[in-house]
Amino acid sequence: MDRRAVIKAGLGAAVGWAAGPLRGAGSSQPEKRKPLGLALVGLGRYATGQLAPALQETRLCKLAGIVTGTPEKARQWQARYSLPRENIYNYETFDEIAHNPGIDIVYVVLPNSMHAEYVIRAAKAKKHVICEKPMAVTVSQCQAMIDACRDHGVQLSIGYRLHFEPHTQEMMRLGQQKVYGAVKTITAQDGMAIGDPNQWRLKKALAGGGPLMDVGIYCVQAACYVTGEKPVAIESARLKEGTGPAFAEVEEELAWTMRFPGGAIAECLTSYSRRLNLLDVHAEHGRFTLQPAYSYRGIQGKTPKGPMTFPQVNQQALQMDDFADCLLTGRSTRVPGEMGLRDVRLLQAIYEAAASHKAVAIDWT
Ligand code: NAD
């Protein structure tokens, strides 16, 4: 059985590529594993500023290839990361990646409306896939991505880095295990000043919407991971349209309320004109808070017992190493395509509630 067939069959542990459970990026444990090869598709700010540096810290996967439409970037990245020439693709040659045994994982870091096409092409090339958030701009695209990955026998995961962040994991534990009793209200806010009015994030066709699609999704995620539930209704949603050329196609702000089956209510707010970064939870017997809650670094938490004292980690390195570990051991990712689809469905329901000025019930059956 060759290496790829072993990975596909989830037998990595049996052949010694995964000697034990993941201990975290940057561990000083002796390195016995041969890292899986990962190719980044789209070399924009996130790939350049976060993912490529994180891939210098991963233990189970490494930056092995790139897919870019800009020849100058290809030259720069090839030199900077010592990439073999045959591992460099553009959007036309991308499908040839199917014949490259040095690439096991494709990570799609393109504008939102392009995710579906490249995830499906990666699946057809029989590469495991990580897709950035939001998974896609429609639920039907998400379903097609899940189907393609299942049909071609590859795993699909979404770039939900916070699931690997210890303060966030503590919020999940406190909420889901009802450590301070049942969760009553959640306040989740994520926003930023958007800057350049010409960027793709402000074009509906590429972004699928405004701040809700981009950073509001973190509020949806937070409310779901604190409760461990899926909301049963968008109770209300109010959209601020914004003025000027920046907001010709997408909203400037959106405020919405979600109701969960256990009784929790989440009050959420997202914006492209102000900085917001909060997750505040009131449970029956205590309050626990993260602020900032969604940043790459510097997350701070507080509980009734005092400040949280967890270490700062490289979220992206842990996220990518965990996915590699899933492939090597045959385990399923904790951030699968189905979670990405759930969130896109909620984003669409929030837009529907904003447009109709009515509550939108969500039937998950
Ligand atoms: P970016 O604008 O910096 O990069 C986008 C890349 O896509 C560029 O390299 C650009 O050349 C390429 N591209 C290809 N076709 C394009 C087209 N038609 N229009 C515009 N660009 C095109 O964006 P980014 O901030 O790197 O975001 C990329 C993806 O990553 C988005 O889905 C975003 O939501 C996600 N993201 C996730 C996080 C996170 O924390 N998980 C953070 C930032 C971005």
mmCIF file of C-alpha atoms and ligand atoms in Angstrom:
data_model
loop_
_atom_site.group_PDB
_atom_site.id
_atom_site.type_symbol
_atom_site.label_atom_id
_atom_site.label_comp_id
_atom_site.label_asym_id
_atom_site.label_seq_id
_atom_site.Cartn_x
_atom_site.Cartn_y
_atom_site.Cartn_z
ATOM 1 C CA MET A 1 0.000 0.000 0.000
ATOM 2 C CA ASP A 2 1.528 3.382 -0.928
ATOM 3 C CA ARG A 3 1.575 6.380 1.420
ATOM 4 C CA ARG A 4 -1.515 8.048 -0.034
ATOM 5 C CA ALA A 5 -3.525 4.863 0.077
ATOM 6 C CA VAL A 6 -2.551 4.440 3.722
ATOM 7 C CA ILE A 7 -3.645 7.998 4.530
ATOM 8 C CA LYS A 8 -6.895 7.489 2.637
ATOM 9 C CA ALA A 9 -7.596 4.340 4.550
ATOM 10 C CA GLY A 10 -6.828 6.163 7.811
ATOM 11 C CA LEU A 11 -4.077 3.726 8.681
ATOM 12 C CA GLY A 12 -1.379 6.274 9.424
ATOM 13 C CA ALA A 13 -1.105 5.271 13.057
ATOM 14 C CA ALA A 14 -0.569 1.656 12.078
ATOM 15 C CA VAL A 15 2.497 2.503 10.007
ATOM 16 C CA GLY A 16 3.977 4.900 12.539
ATOM 17 C CA TRP A 17 3.293 8.282 10.930
ATOM 18 C CA ALA A 18 1.152 9.190 13.888
ATOM 19 C CA ALA A 19 2.911 7.805 16.913
ATOM 20 C CA GLY A 20 0.372 9.137 19.401
ATOM 21 C CA PRO A 21 -2.121 11.889 20.133
ATOM 22 C CA LEU A 22 -1.271 15.393 18.967
ATOM 23 C CA ARG A 23 0.550 17.277 21.721
ATOM 24 C CA GLY A 24 0.415 20.701 20.048
ATOM 25 C CA ALA A 25 2.489 22.721 17.636
ATOM 26 C CA GLY A 26 5.959 23.667 18.760
ATOM 27 C CA SER A 27 6.308 20.601 20.974
ATOM 28 C CA SER A 28 9.872 19.579 21.700
ATOM 29 C CA GLN A 29 8.978 15.878 21.399
ATOM 30 C CA PRO A 30 11.239 13.965 19.016
ATOM 31 C CA GLU A 31 9.845 14.192 15.470
ATOM 32 C CA LYS A 32 9.230 10.774 13.925
ATOM 33 C CA ARG A 33 6.381 11.545 11.560
ATOM 34 C CA LYS A 34 6.749 12.397 7.891
ATOM 35 C CA PRO A 35 4.645 15.561 7.540
ATOM 36 C CA LEU A 36 1.790 15.597 5.066
ATOM 37 C CA GLY A 37 2.137 18.037 2.150
ATOM 38 C CA LEU A 38 -0.327 20.962 2.118
ATOM 39 C CA ALA A 39 -0.971 23.332 -0.805
ATOM 40 C CA LEU A 40 -2.461 26.804 -0.244
ATOM 41 C CA VAL A 41 -4.912 27.991 -2.900
ATOM 42 C CA GLY A 42 -5.009 31.810 -3.010
ATOM 43 C CA LEU A 43 -2.060 33.744 -1.593
ATOM 44 C CA GLY A 44 -3.858 36.740 -0.112
ATOM 45 C CA ARG A 45 -3.512 38.305 3.316
ATOM 46 C CA TYR A 46 -4.658 35.347 5.393
ATOM 47 C CA ALA A 47 -2.536 32.795 3.538
ATOM 48 C CA THR A 48 0.497 35.098 3.576
ATOM 49 C CA GLY A 49 0.222 36.595 7.040
ATOM 50 C CA GLN A 50 -1.159 33.645 9.037
ATOM 51 C CA LEU A 51 -1.264 30.257 7.327
ATOM 52 C CA ALA A 52 2.183 30.130 5.719
ATOM 53 C CA PRO A 53 3.906 31.271 8.957
ATOM 54 C CA ALA A 54 1.808 28.763 10.952
ATOM 55 C CA LEU A 55 2.927 26.011 8.577
ATOM 56 C CA GLN A 56 6.487 26.669 9.768
ATOM 57 C CA GLU A 57 5.327 25.547 13.229
ATOM 58 C CA THR A 58 3.228 22.518 12.328
ATOM 59 C CA ARG A 59 4.584 19.041 12.985
ATOM 60 C CA LEU A 60 2.226 16.794 11.025
ATOM 61 C CA CYS A 61 1.886 18.854 7.842
ATOM 62 C CA LYS A 62 4.059 21.318 5.965
ATOM 63 C CA LEU A 63 3.734 23.878 3.203
ATOM 64 C CA ALA A 64 4.467 21.832 0.083
ATOM 65 C CA GLY A 65 2.737 23.717 -2.732
ATOM 66 C CA ILE A 66 0.867 26.821 -3.857
ATOM 67 C CA VAL A 67 -1.867 27.733 -6.312
ATOM 68 C CA THR A 68 -1.774 31.346 -7.486
ATOM 69 C CA GLY A 69 -2.767 33.398 -10.517
ATOM 70 C CA THR A 70 0.159 35.794 -10.057
ATOM 71 C CA PRO A 71 3.513 34.611 -11.497
ATOM 72 C CA GLU A 72 5.456 37.126 -9.387
ATOM 73 C CA LYS A 73 3.931 35.710 -6.169
ATOM 74 C CA ALA A 74 4.789 32.199 -7.372
ATOM 75 C CA ARG A 75 8.461 33.213 -7.756
ATOM 76 C CA GLN A 76 8.559 34.926 -4.354
ATOM 77 C CA TRP A 77 6.912 32.043 -2.496
ATOM 78 C CA GLN A 78 8.998 29.418 -4.272
ATOM 79 C CA ALA A 79 12.188 31.170 -3.149
ATOM 80 C CA ARG A 80 10.982 32.008 0.353
ATOM 81 C CA TYR A 81 9.668 28.547 1.208
ATOM 82 C CA SER A 82 12.003 26.442 -0.986
ATOM 83 C CA LEU A 83 9.075 24.921 -2.868
ATOM 84 C CA PRO A 84 9.768 22.451 -5.677
ATOM 85 C CA ARG A 85 8.852 23.842 -9.091
ATOM 86 C CA GLU A 86 6.453 20.975 -9.791
ATOM 87 C CA ASN A 87 4.373 21.923 -6.706
ATOM 88 C CA ILE A 88 3.459 25.366 -8.079
ATOM 89 C CA TYR A 89 0.131 25.673 -9.873
ATOM 90 C CA ASN A 90 -2.085 28.374 -11.286
ATOM 91 C CA TYR A 91 -5.876 28.266 -11.526
ATOM 92 C CA GLU A 92 -5.724 26.664 -14.995
ATOM 93 C CA THR A 93 -3.214 23.946 -14.079
ATOM 94 C CA PHE A 94 -4.726 23.278 -10.631
ATOM 95 C CA ASP A 95 -6.419 19.981 -11.594
ATOM 96 C CA GLU A 96 -2.998 18.449 -12.382
ATOM 97 C CA ILE A 97 -2.447 18.392 -8.619
ATOM 98 C CA ALA A 98 -4.215 15.004 -8.821
ATOM 99 C CA HIS A 99 -0.941 13.516 -10.091
ATOM 100 C CA ASN A 100 1.239 15.048 -7.369
ATOM 101 C CA PRO A 101 1.956 12.554 -4.559
ATOM 102 C CA GLY A 102 3.687 15.301 -2.536
ATOM 103 C CA ILE A 103 0.399 17.115 -1.897
ATOM 104 C CA ASP A 104 -2.062 15.452 0.496
ATOM 105 C CA ILE A 105 -4.131 18.459 1.600
ATOM 106 C CA VAL A 106 -5.473 21.434 -0.357
ATOM 107 C CA TYR A 107 -6.376 24.547 1.694
ATOM 108 C CA VAL A 108 -8.776 26.915 -0.117
ATOM 109 C CA VAL A 109 -8.218 30.546 0.954
ATOM 110 C CA LEU A 110 -10.028 32.369 -1.865
ATOM 111 C CA PRO A 111 -12.914 34.869 -1.831
ATOM 112 C CA ASN A 112 -16.057 33.198 -0.433
ATOM 113 C CA SER A 113 -17.965 32.588 -3.676
ATOM 114 C CA MET A 114 -14.955 30.719 -5.128
ATOM 115 C CA HIS A 115 -14.702 28.171 -2.287
ATOM 116 C CA ALA A 116 -17.195 25.700 -3.771
ATOM 117 C CA GLU A 117 -15.482 25.396 -7.158
ATOM 118 C CA TYR A 118 -12.008 24.850 -5.722
ATOM 119 C CA VAL A 119 -13.099 22.465 -2.960
ATOM 120 C CA ILE A 120 -14.923 20.336 -5.533
ATOM 121 C CA ARG A 121 -11.932 20.398 -7.907
ATOM 122 C CA ALA A 122 -9.634 19.412 -5.018
ATOM 123 C CA ALA A 123 -11.965 16.542 -4.072
ATOM 124 C CA LYS A 124 -11.990 15.318 -7.676
ATOM 125 C CA ALA A 125 -8.182 15.365 -7.532
ATOM 126 C CA LYS A 126 -8.556 13.098 -4.452
ATOM 127 C CA LYS A 127 -6.973 15.602 -2.100
ATOM 128 C CA HIS A 128 -8.253 16.146 1.437
ATOM 129 C CA VAL A 129 -9.530 19.702 1.821
ATOM 130 C CA ILE A 130 -9.596 22.532 4.317
ATOM 131 C CA CYS A 131 -11.904 25.368 3.246
ATOM 132 C CA GLU A 132 -11.932 28.833 4.763
ATOM 133 C CA LYS A 133 -15.009 30.328 6.385
ATOM 134 C CA PRO A 134 -17.712 30.971 5.355
ATOM 135 C CA MET A 135 -17.756 27.559 3.693
ATOM 136 C CA ALA A 136 -19.647 28.978 0.672
ATOM 137 C CA VAL A 137 -22.286 31.559 -0.152
ATOM 138 C CA THR A 138 -25.280 29.200 -0.460
ATOM 139 C CA VAL A 139 -26.442 26.043 1.307
ATOM 140 C CA SER A 140 -26.662 24.182 -2.002
ATOM 141 C CA GLN A 141 -22.983 24.946 -2.689
ATOM 142 C CA CYS A 142 -22.116 23.616 0.783
ATOM 143 C CA GLN A 143 -24.058 20.424 0.108
ATOM 144 C CA ALA A 144 -22.338 19.954 -3.266
ATOM 145 C CA MET A 145 -18.934 20.345 -1.545
ATOM 146 C CA ILE A 146 -19.826 17.762 1.129
ATOM 147 C CA ASP A 147 -21.127 15.359 -1.532
ATOM 148 C CA ALA A 148 -18.003 15.746 -3.696
ATOM 149 C CA CYS A 149 -15.683 15.048 -0.763
ATOM 150 C CA ARG A 150 -17.720 12.010 0.307
ATOM 151 C CA ASP A 151 -17.917 10.653 -3.258
ATOM 152 C CA HIS A 152 -14.160 10.974 -3.762
ATOM 153 C CA GLY A 153 -13.266 9.563 -0.341
ATOM 154 C CA VAL A 154 -11.586 12.664 1.101
ATOM 155 C CA GLN A 155 -12.103 14.536 4.380
ATOM 156 C CA LEU A 156 -13.395 18.113 4.392
ATOM 157 C CA SER A 157 -12.838 20.576 7.189
ATOM 158 C CA ILE A 158 -13.559 24.290 7.675
ATOM 159 C CA GLY A 159 -10.934 26.790 8.864
ATOM 160 C CA TYR A 160 -12.600 27.323 12.251
ATOM 161 C CA ARG A 161 -9.340 28.016 14.089
ATOM 162 C CA LEU A 162 -10.976 29.003 17.410
ATOM 163 C CA HIS A 163 -11.993 25.392 18.115
ATOM 164 C CA PHE A 164 -8.276 24.836 18.838
ATOM 165 C CA GLU A 165 -7.871 27.870 21.133
ATOM 166 C CA PRO A 166 -7.833 27.096 24.889
ATOM 167 C CA HIS A 167 -9.863 30.098 26.195
ATOM 168 C CA THR A 168 -12.525 29.300 23.590
ATOM 169 C CA GLN A 169 -12.431 25.618 24.531
ATOM 170 C CA GLU A 170 -13.021 26.662 28.160
ATOM 171 C CA MET A 171 -16.091 28.694 27.104
ATOM 172 C CA MET A 172 -17.395 25.570 25.345
ATOM 173 C CA ARG A 173 -16.834 23.505 28.503
ATOM 174 C CA LEU A 174 -18.423 26.056 30.867
ATOM 175 C CA GLY A 175 -21.482 26.454 28.633
ATOM 176 C CA GLN A 176 -22.039 22.922 27.406
ATOM 177 C CA GLN A 177 -21.382 21.263 30.784
ATOM 178 C CA LYS A 178 -23.529 23.903 32.563
ATOM 179 C CA VAL A 179 -20.721 24.546 35.060
ATOM 180 C CA TYR A 180 -22.530 27.731 36.184
ATOM 181 C CA GLY A 181 -25.989 26.362 35.407
ATOM 182 C CA ALA A 182 -27.947 26.688 32.175
ATOM 183 C CA VAL A 183 -26.875 29.429 29.776
ATOM 184 C CA LYS A 184 -29.457 32.231 29.736
ATOM 185 C CA THR A 185 -28.069 34.950 27.454
ATOM 186 C CA ILE A 186 -25.104 35.244 25.123
ATOM 187 C CA THR A 187 -23.812 38.542 23.762
ATOM 188 C CA ALA A 188 -21.592 38.000 20.709
ATOM 189 C CA GLN A 189 -20.145 40.924 18.774
ATOM 190 C CA ASP A 190 -17.530 40.945 16.015
ATOM 191 C CA GLY A 191 -16.773 43.916 13.795
ATOM 192 C CA MET A 192 -14.032 45.899 12.125
ATOM 193 C CA ALA A 193 -13.514 48.983 9.988
ATOM 194 C CA ILE A 194 -13.442 47.588 6.467
ATOM 195 C CA GLY A 195 -11.016 50.008 4.759
ATOM 196 C CA ASP A 196 -10.523 49.853 0.964
ATOM 197 C CA PRO A 197 -13.972 50.377 -0.636
ATOM 198 C CA ASN A 198 -12.917 48.395 -3.742
ATOM 199 C CA GLN A 199 -12.081 45.069 -2.077
ATOM 200 C CA TRP A 200 -13.931 41.816 -2.822
ATOM 201 C CA ARG A 201 -15.412 41.712 0.708
ATOM 202 C CA LEU A 202 -17.743 44.547 -0.384
ATOM 203 C CA LYS A 203 -18.839 42.843 -3.640
ATOM 204 C CA LYS A 204 -21.921 40.740 -3.136
ATOM 205 C CA ALA A 205 -21.040 38.302 -5.928
ATOM 206 C CA LEU A 206 -17.679 37.433 -4.340
ATOM 207 C CA ALA A 207 -18.480 37.789 -0.640
ATOM 208 C CA GLY A 208 -22.111 36.638 -0.555
ATOM 209 C CA GLY A 209 -22.963 39.502 1.817
ATOM 210 C CA GLY A 210 -21.346 41.960 4.184
ATOM 211 C CA PRO A 211 -19.902 41.700 7.711
ATOM 212 C CA LEU A 212 -22.320 38.885 8.579
ATOM 213 C CA MET A 213 -20.608 36.548 6.081
ATOM 214 C CA ASP A 214 -17.121 37.629 7.090
ATOM 215 C CA VAL A 215 -16.984 38.224 10.848
ATOM 216 C CA GLY A 216 -20.607 37.863 11.985
ATOM 217 C CA ILE A 217 -20.135 34.143 11.360
ATOM 218 C CA TYR A 218 -17.937 34.093 14.489
ATOM 219 C CA CYS A 219 -20.946 35.218 16.551
ATOM 220 C CA VAL A 220 -23.046 32.391 15.083
ATOM 221 C CA GLN A 221 -20.223 29.959 15.834
ATOM 222 C CA ALA A 222 -19.773 31.267 19.389
ATOM 223 C CA ALA A 223 -23.445 30.983 20.301
ATOM 224 C CA CYS A 224 -23.501 27.414 18.950
ATOM 225 C CA TYR A 225 -20.303 26.296 20.692
ATOM 226 C CA VAL A 226 -21.205 27.831 24.046
ATOM 227 C CA THR A 227 -24.608 26.130 24.083
ATOM 228 C CA GLY A 228 -23.600 23.004 22.143
ATOM 229 C CA GLU A 229 -26.927 23.455 20.332
ATOM 230 C CA LYS A 230 -28.317 24.650 17.009
ATOM 231 C CA PRO A 231 -30.675 27.651 17.139
ATOM 232 C CA VAL A 232 -34.328 26.920 16.463
ATOM 233 C CA ALA A 233 -35.212 30.463 15.417
ATOM 234 C CA ILE A 234 -33.855 33.789 14.311
ATOM 235 C CA GLU A 235 -36.166 35.882 16.492
ATOM 236 C CA SER A 236 -35.308 39.175 14.815
ATOM 237 C CA ALA A 237 -32.675 40.775 12.594
ATOM 238 C CA ARG A 238 -32.041 44.432 11.810
ATOM 239 C CA LEU A 239 -29.748 45.490 9.015
ATOM 240 C CA LYS A 240 -28.087 48.890 8.626
ATOM 241 C CA GLU A 241 -27.581 49.542 4.933
ATOM 242 C CA GLY A 242 -24.780 52.085 5.143
ATOM 243 C CA THR A 243 -24.008 54.992 2.875
ATOM 244 C CA GLY A 244 -21.307 55.725 0.322
ATOM 245 C CA PRO A 245 -19.710 53.530 -2.343
ATOM 246 C CA ALA A 246 -18.322 50.983 0.164
ATOM 247 C CA PHE A 247 -21.822 49.822 1.068
ATOM 248 C CA ALA A 248 -23.479 49.885 -2.354
ATOM 249 C CA GLU A 249 -23.837 46.071 -2.409
ATOM 250 C CA VAL A 250 -23.591 44.796 1.167
ATOM 251 C CA GLU A 251 -24.838 45.806 4.619
ATOM 252 C CA GLU A 252 -22.753 47.964 6.943
ATOM 253 C CA GLU A 253 -24.051 46.385 10.161
ATOM 254 C CA LEU A 254 -26.417 43.674 11.259
ATOM 255 C CA ALA A 255 -27.906 42.935 14.686
ATOM 256 C CA TRP A 256 -29.834 39.738 15.291
ATOM 257 C CA THR A 257 -31.246 37.483 18.000
ATOM 258 C CA MET A 258 -31.178 33.678 18.008
ATOM 259 C CA ARG A 259 -33.164 31.323 20.250
ATOM 260 C CA PHE A 260 -31.759 27.947 21.289
ATOM 261 C CA PRO A 261 -33.750 24.837 22.233
ATOM 262 C CA GLY A 262 -32.414 24.870 25.831
ATOM 263 C CA GLY A 263 -33.809 28.381 26.314
ATOM 264 C CA ALA A 264 -30.663 30.470 25.719
ATOM 265 C CA ILE A 265 -30.995 33.689 23.746
ATOM 266 C CA ALA A 266 -28.034 35.041 21.750
ATOM 267 C CA GLU A 267 -27.904 38.776 20.996
ATOM 268 C CA CYS A 268 -25.438 39.286 18.174
ATOM 269 C CA LEU A 269 -23.959 42.261 16.351
ATOM 270 C CA THR A 270 -21.573 42.546 13.423
ATOM 271 C CA SER A 271 -20.193 45.605 11.675
ATOM 272 C CA TYR A 272 -17.903 46.820 8.901
ATOM 273 C CA SER A 273 -17.592 50.274 10.448
ATOM 274 C CA ARG A 274 -16.566 49.679 14.083
ATOM 275 C CA ARG A 275 -14.377 47.382 16.088
ATOM 276 C CA LEU A 276 -16.251 44.808 18.139
ATOM 277 C CA ASN A 277 -14.775 41.657 19.693
ATOM 278 C CA LEU A 278 -16.817 40.204 22.570
ATOM 279 C CA LEU A 279 -18.327 36.950 23.814
ATOM 280 C CA ASP A 280 -20.193 37.430 27.095
ATOM 281 C CA VAL A 281 -22.260 34.620 28.618
ATOM 282 C CA HIS A 282 -24.728 34.860 31.497
ATOM 283 C CA ALA A 283 -25.619 31.510 33.002
ATOM 284 C CA GLU A 284 -27.944 30.829 35.960
ATOM 285 C CA HIS A 285 -25.137 31.063 38.540
ATOM 286 C CA GLY A 286 -22.385 33.072 36.930
ATOM 287 C CA ARG A 287 -20.980 35.006 34.013
ATOM 288 C CA PHE A 288 -18.039 34.113 31.754
ATOM 289 C CA THR A 289 -16.538 36.361 29.141
ATOM 290 C CA LEU A 290 -13.916 36.562 26.410
ATOM 291 C CA GLN A 291 -12.667 39.951 25.246
ATOM 292 C CA PRO A 292 -11.107 39.941 22.755
ATOM 293 C CA ALA A 293 -12.879 36.744 21.762
ATOM 294 C CA TYR A 294 -12.036 36.058 18.101
ATOM 295 C CA SER A 295 -8.527 37.438 17.473
ATOM 296 C CA TYR A 296 -5.581 35.414 16.185
ATOM 297 C CA ARG A 297 -3.698 36.223 19.388
ATOM 298 C CA GLY A 298 -4.310 37.832 22.761
ATOM 299 C CA ILE A 299 -7.658 36.261 23.690
ATOM 300 C CA GLN A 300 -8.478 37.051 27.339
ATOM 301 C CA GLY A 301 -11.104 35.365 29.487
ATOM 302 C CA LYS A 302 -12.837 35.884 32.826
ATOM 303 C CA THR A 303 -15.039 33.620 34.933
ATOM 304 C CA PRO A 304 -16.539 34.040 38.431
ATOM 305 C CA LYS A 305 -13.255 32.524 39.700
ATOM 306 C CA GLY A 306 -11.103 35.255 38.090
ATOM 307 C CA PRO A 307 -9.098 35.680 34.888
ATOM 308 C CA MET A 308 -8.441 32.608 32.720
ATOM 309 C CA THR A 309 -4.775 31.643 32.667
ATOM 310 C CA PHE A 310 -4.465 29.567 29.504
ATOM 311 C CA PRO A 311 -1.440 29.960 27.226
ATOM 312 C CA GLN A 312 -1.557 31.811 23.937
ATOM 313 C CA VAL A 313 -1.245 29.327 21.060
ATOM 314 C CA ASN A 314 -0.805 29.412 17.311
ATOM 315 C CA GLN A 315 -4.423 28.610 16.452
ATOM 316 C CA GLN A 316 -3.795 27.978 12.760
ATOM 317 C CA ALA A 317 -0.878 25.618 13.432
ATOM 318 C CA LEU A 318 -2.977 23.581 15.868
ATOM 319 C CA GLN A 319 -5.938 23.573 13.463
ATOM 320 C CA MET A 320 -3.879 22.297 10.507
ATOM 321 C CA ASP A 321 -1.971 19.760 12.618
ATOM 322 C CA ASP A 322 -5.255 18.443 13.982
ATOM 323 C CA PHE A 323 -6.570 17.929 10.455
ATOM 324 C CA ALA A 324 -3.349 16.125 9.484
ATOM 325 C CA ASP A 325 -3.739 13.972 12.600
ATOM 326 C CA CYS A 326 -7.303 13.138 11.517
ATOM 327 C CA LEU A 327 -5.989 11.916 8.168
ATOM 328 C CA LEU A 328 -3.154 9.951 9.732
ATOM 329 C CA THR A 329 -5.313 8.247 12.344
ATOM 330 C CA GLY A 330 -8.629 7.958 10.494
ATOM 331 C CA ARG A 331 -10.390 10.197 13.033
ATOM 332 C CA SER A 332 -13.075 12.704 11.916
ATOM 333 C CA THR A 333 -12.411 16.440 12.159
ATOM 334 C CA ARG A 334 -14.265 18.389 14.858
ATOM 335 C CA VAL A 335 -14.888 21.193 12.310
ATOM 336 C CA PRO A 336 -16.413 19.298 9.356
ATOM 337 C CA GLY A 337 -18.203 20.504 6.234
ATOM 338 C CA GLU A 338 -21.529 19.779 7.957
ATOM 339 C CA MET A 339 -20.703 22.485 10.533
ATOM 340 C CA GLY A 340 -19.873 24.898 7.707
ATOM 341 C CA LEU A 341 -23.217 24.114 6.076
ATOM 342 C CA ARG A 342 -25.087 24.609 9.381
ATOM 343 C CA ASP A 343 -23.556 28.072 9.697
ATOM 344 C CA VAL A 344 -24.277 29.116 6.093
ATOM 345 C CA ARG A 345 -27.869 28.007 6.635
ATOM 346 C CA LEU A 346 -28.042 30.239 9.720
ATOM 347 C CA LEU A 347 -26.465 33.188 7.871
ATOM 348 C CA GLN A 348 -29.106 32.851 5.175
ATOM 349 C CA ALA A 349 -31.883 32.656 7.778
ATOM 350 C CA ILE A 350 -30.532 35.846 9.406
ATOM 351 C CA TYR A 351 -30.646 37.670 6.047
ATOM 352 C CA GLU A 352 -34.166 36.308 5.507
ATOM 353 C CA ALA A 353 -35.285 37.609 8.913
ATOM 354 C CA ALA A 354 -33.721 41.019 8.166
ATOM 355 C CA ALA A 355 -35.443 41.245 4.775
ATOM 356 C CA SER A 356 -38.862 40.065 5.978
ATOM 357 C CA HIS A 357 -38.790 41.835 9.378
ATOM 358 C CA LYS A 358 -40.170 38.586 10.759
ATOM 359 C CA ALA A 359 -38.887 35.741 12.902
ATOM 360 C CA VAL A 360 -37.571 32.770 10.917
ATOM 361 C CA ALA A 361 -38.003 29.314 12.428
ATOM 362 C CA ILE A 362 -35.349 26.740 11.584
ATOM 363 C CA ASP A 363 -36.299 23.096 11.297
ATOM 364 C CA TRP A 364 -33.201 20.876 11.480
ATOM 365 C CA THR A 365 -35.072 17.597 10.984
HETATM 366 P P1 NAD B 1 -7.449 38.499 0.316
HETATM 367 O O1 NAD B 1 -8.207 39.475 -0.518
HETATM 368 O O2 NAD B 1 -6.276 39.014 1.081
HETATM 369 O O3 NAD B 1 -6.947 37.286 -0.601
HETATM 370 C C1 NAD B 1 -7.752 36.694 -1.567
HETATM 371 C C2 NAD B 1 -6.876 35.944 -2.555
HETATM 372 O O4 NAD B 1 -7.702 35.417 -3.582
HETATM 373 C C3 NAD B 1 -5.839 36.843 -3.245
HETATM 374 O O5 NAD B 1 -4.621 36.166 -3.314
HETATM 375 C C4 NAD B 1 -6.406 37.065 -4.637
HETATM 376 O O6 NAD B 1 -5.405 37.247 -5.608
HETATM 377 C C5 NAD B 1 -7.143 35.734 -4.857
HETATM 378 N N1 NAD B 1 -8.203 35.843 -5.853
HETATM 379 C C6 NAD B 1 -8.401 34.965 -6.847
HETATM 380 N N2 NAD B 1 -9.442 35.326 -7.593
HETATM 381 C C7 NAD B 1 -9.911 36.473 -7.087
HETATM 382 C C8 NAD B 1 -10.968 37.345 -7.434
HETATM 383 N N3 NAD B 1 -11.786 37.093 -8.468
HETATM 384 N N4 NAD B 1 -11.156 38.442 -6.678
HETATM 385 C C9 NAD B 1 -10.376 38.708 -5.612
HETATM 386 N N5 NAD B 1 -9.355 37.908 -5.218
HETATM 387 C C10 NAD B 1 -9.121 36.794 -5.947
HETATM 388 O O7 NAD B 1 -8.495 37.781 1.290
HETATM 389 P P2 NAD B 1 -8.186 36.999 2.631
HETATM 390 O O8 NAD B 1 -8.358 37.924 3.782
HETATM 391 O O9 NAD B 1 -6.938 36.251 2.538
HETATM 392 O O10 NAD B 1 -9.473 35.998 2.672
HETATM 393 C C11 NAD B 1 -9.520 34.812 1.902
HETATM 394 C C12 NAD B 1 -10.489 33.819 2.580
HETATM 395 O O11 NAD B 1 -10.002 33.520 3.878
HETATM 396 C C13 NAD B 1 -11.906 34.351 2.764
HETATM 397 O O12 NAD B 1 -12.839 33.326 2.576
HETATM 398 C C14 NAD B 1 -11.934 34.801 4.217
HETATM 399 O O13 NAD B 1 -13.222 34.752 4.800
HETATM 400 C C15 NAD B 1 -10.992 33.792 4.846
HETATM 401 N N6 NAD B 1 -10.327 34.331 6.044
HETATM 402 C C16 NAD B 1 -10.370 33.600 7.181
HETATM 403 C C17 NAD B 1 -9.763 34.061 8.325
HETATM 404 C C18 NAD B 1 -9.792 33.233 9.582
HETATM 405 O O14 NAD B 1 -9.448 33.761 10.636
HETATM 406 N N7 NAD B 1 -10.158 31.964 9.502
HETATM 407 C C19 NAD B 1 -9.122 35.293 8.314
HETATM 408 C C20 NAD B 1 -9.061 36.017 7.131
HETATM 409 C C21 NAD B 1 -9.676 35.531 5.997
#
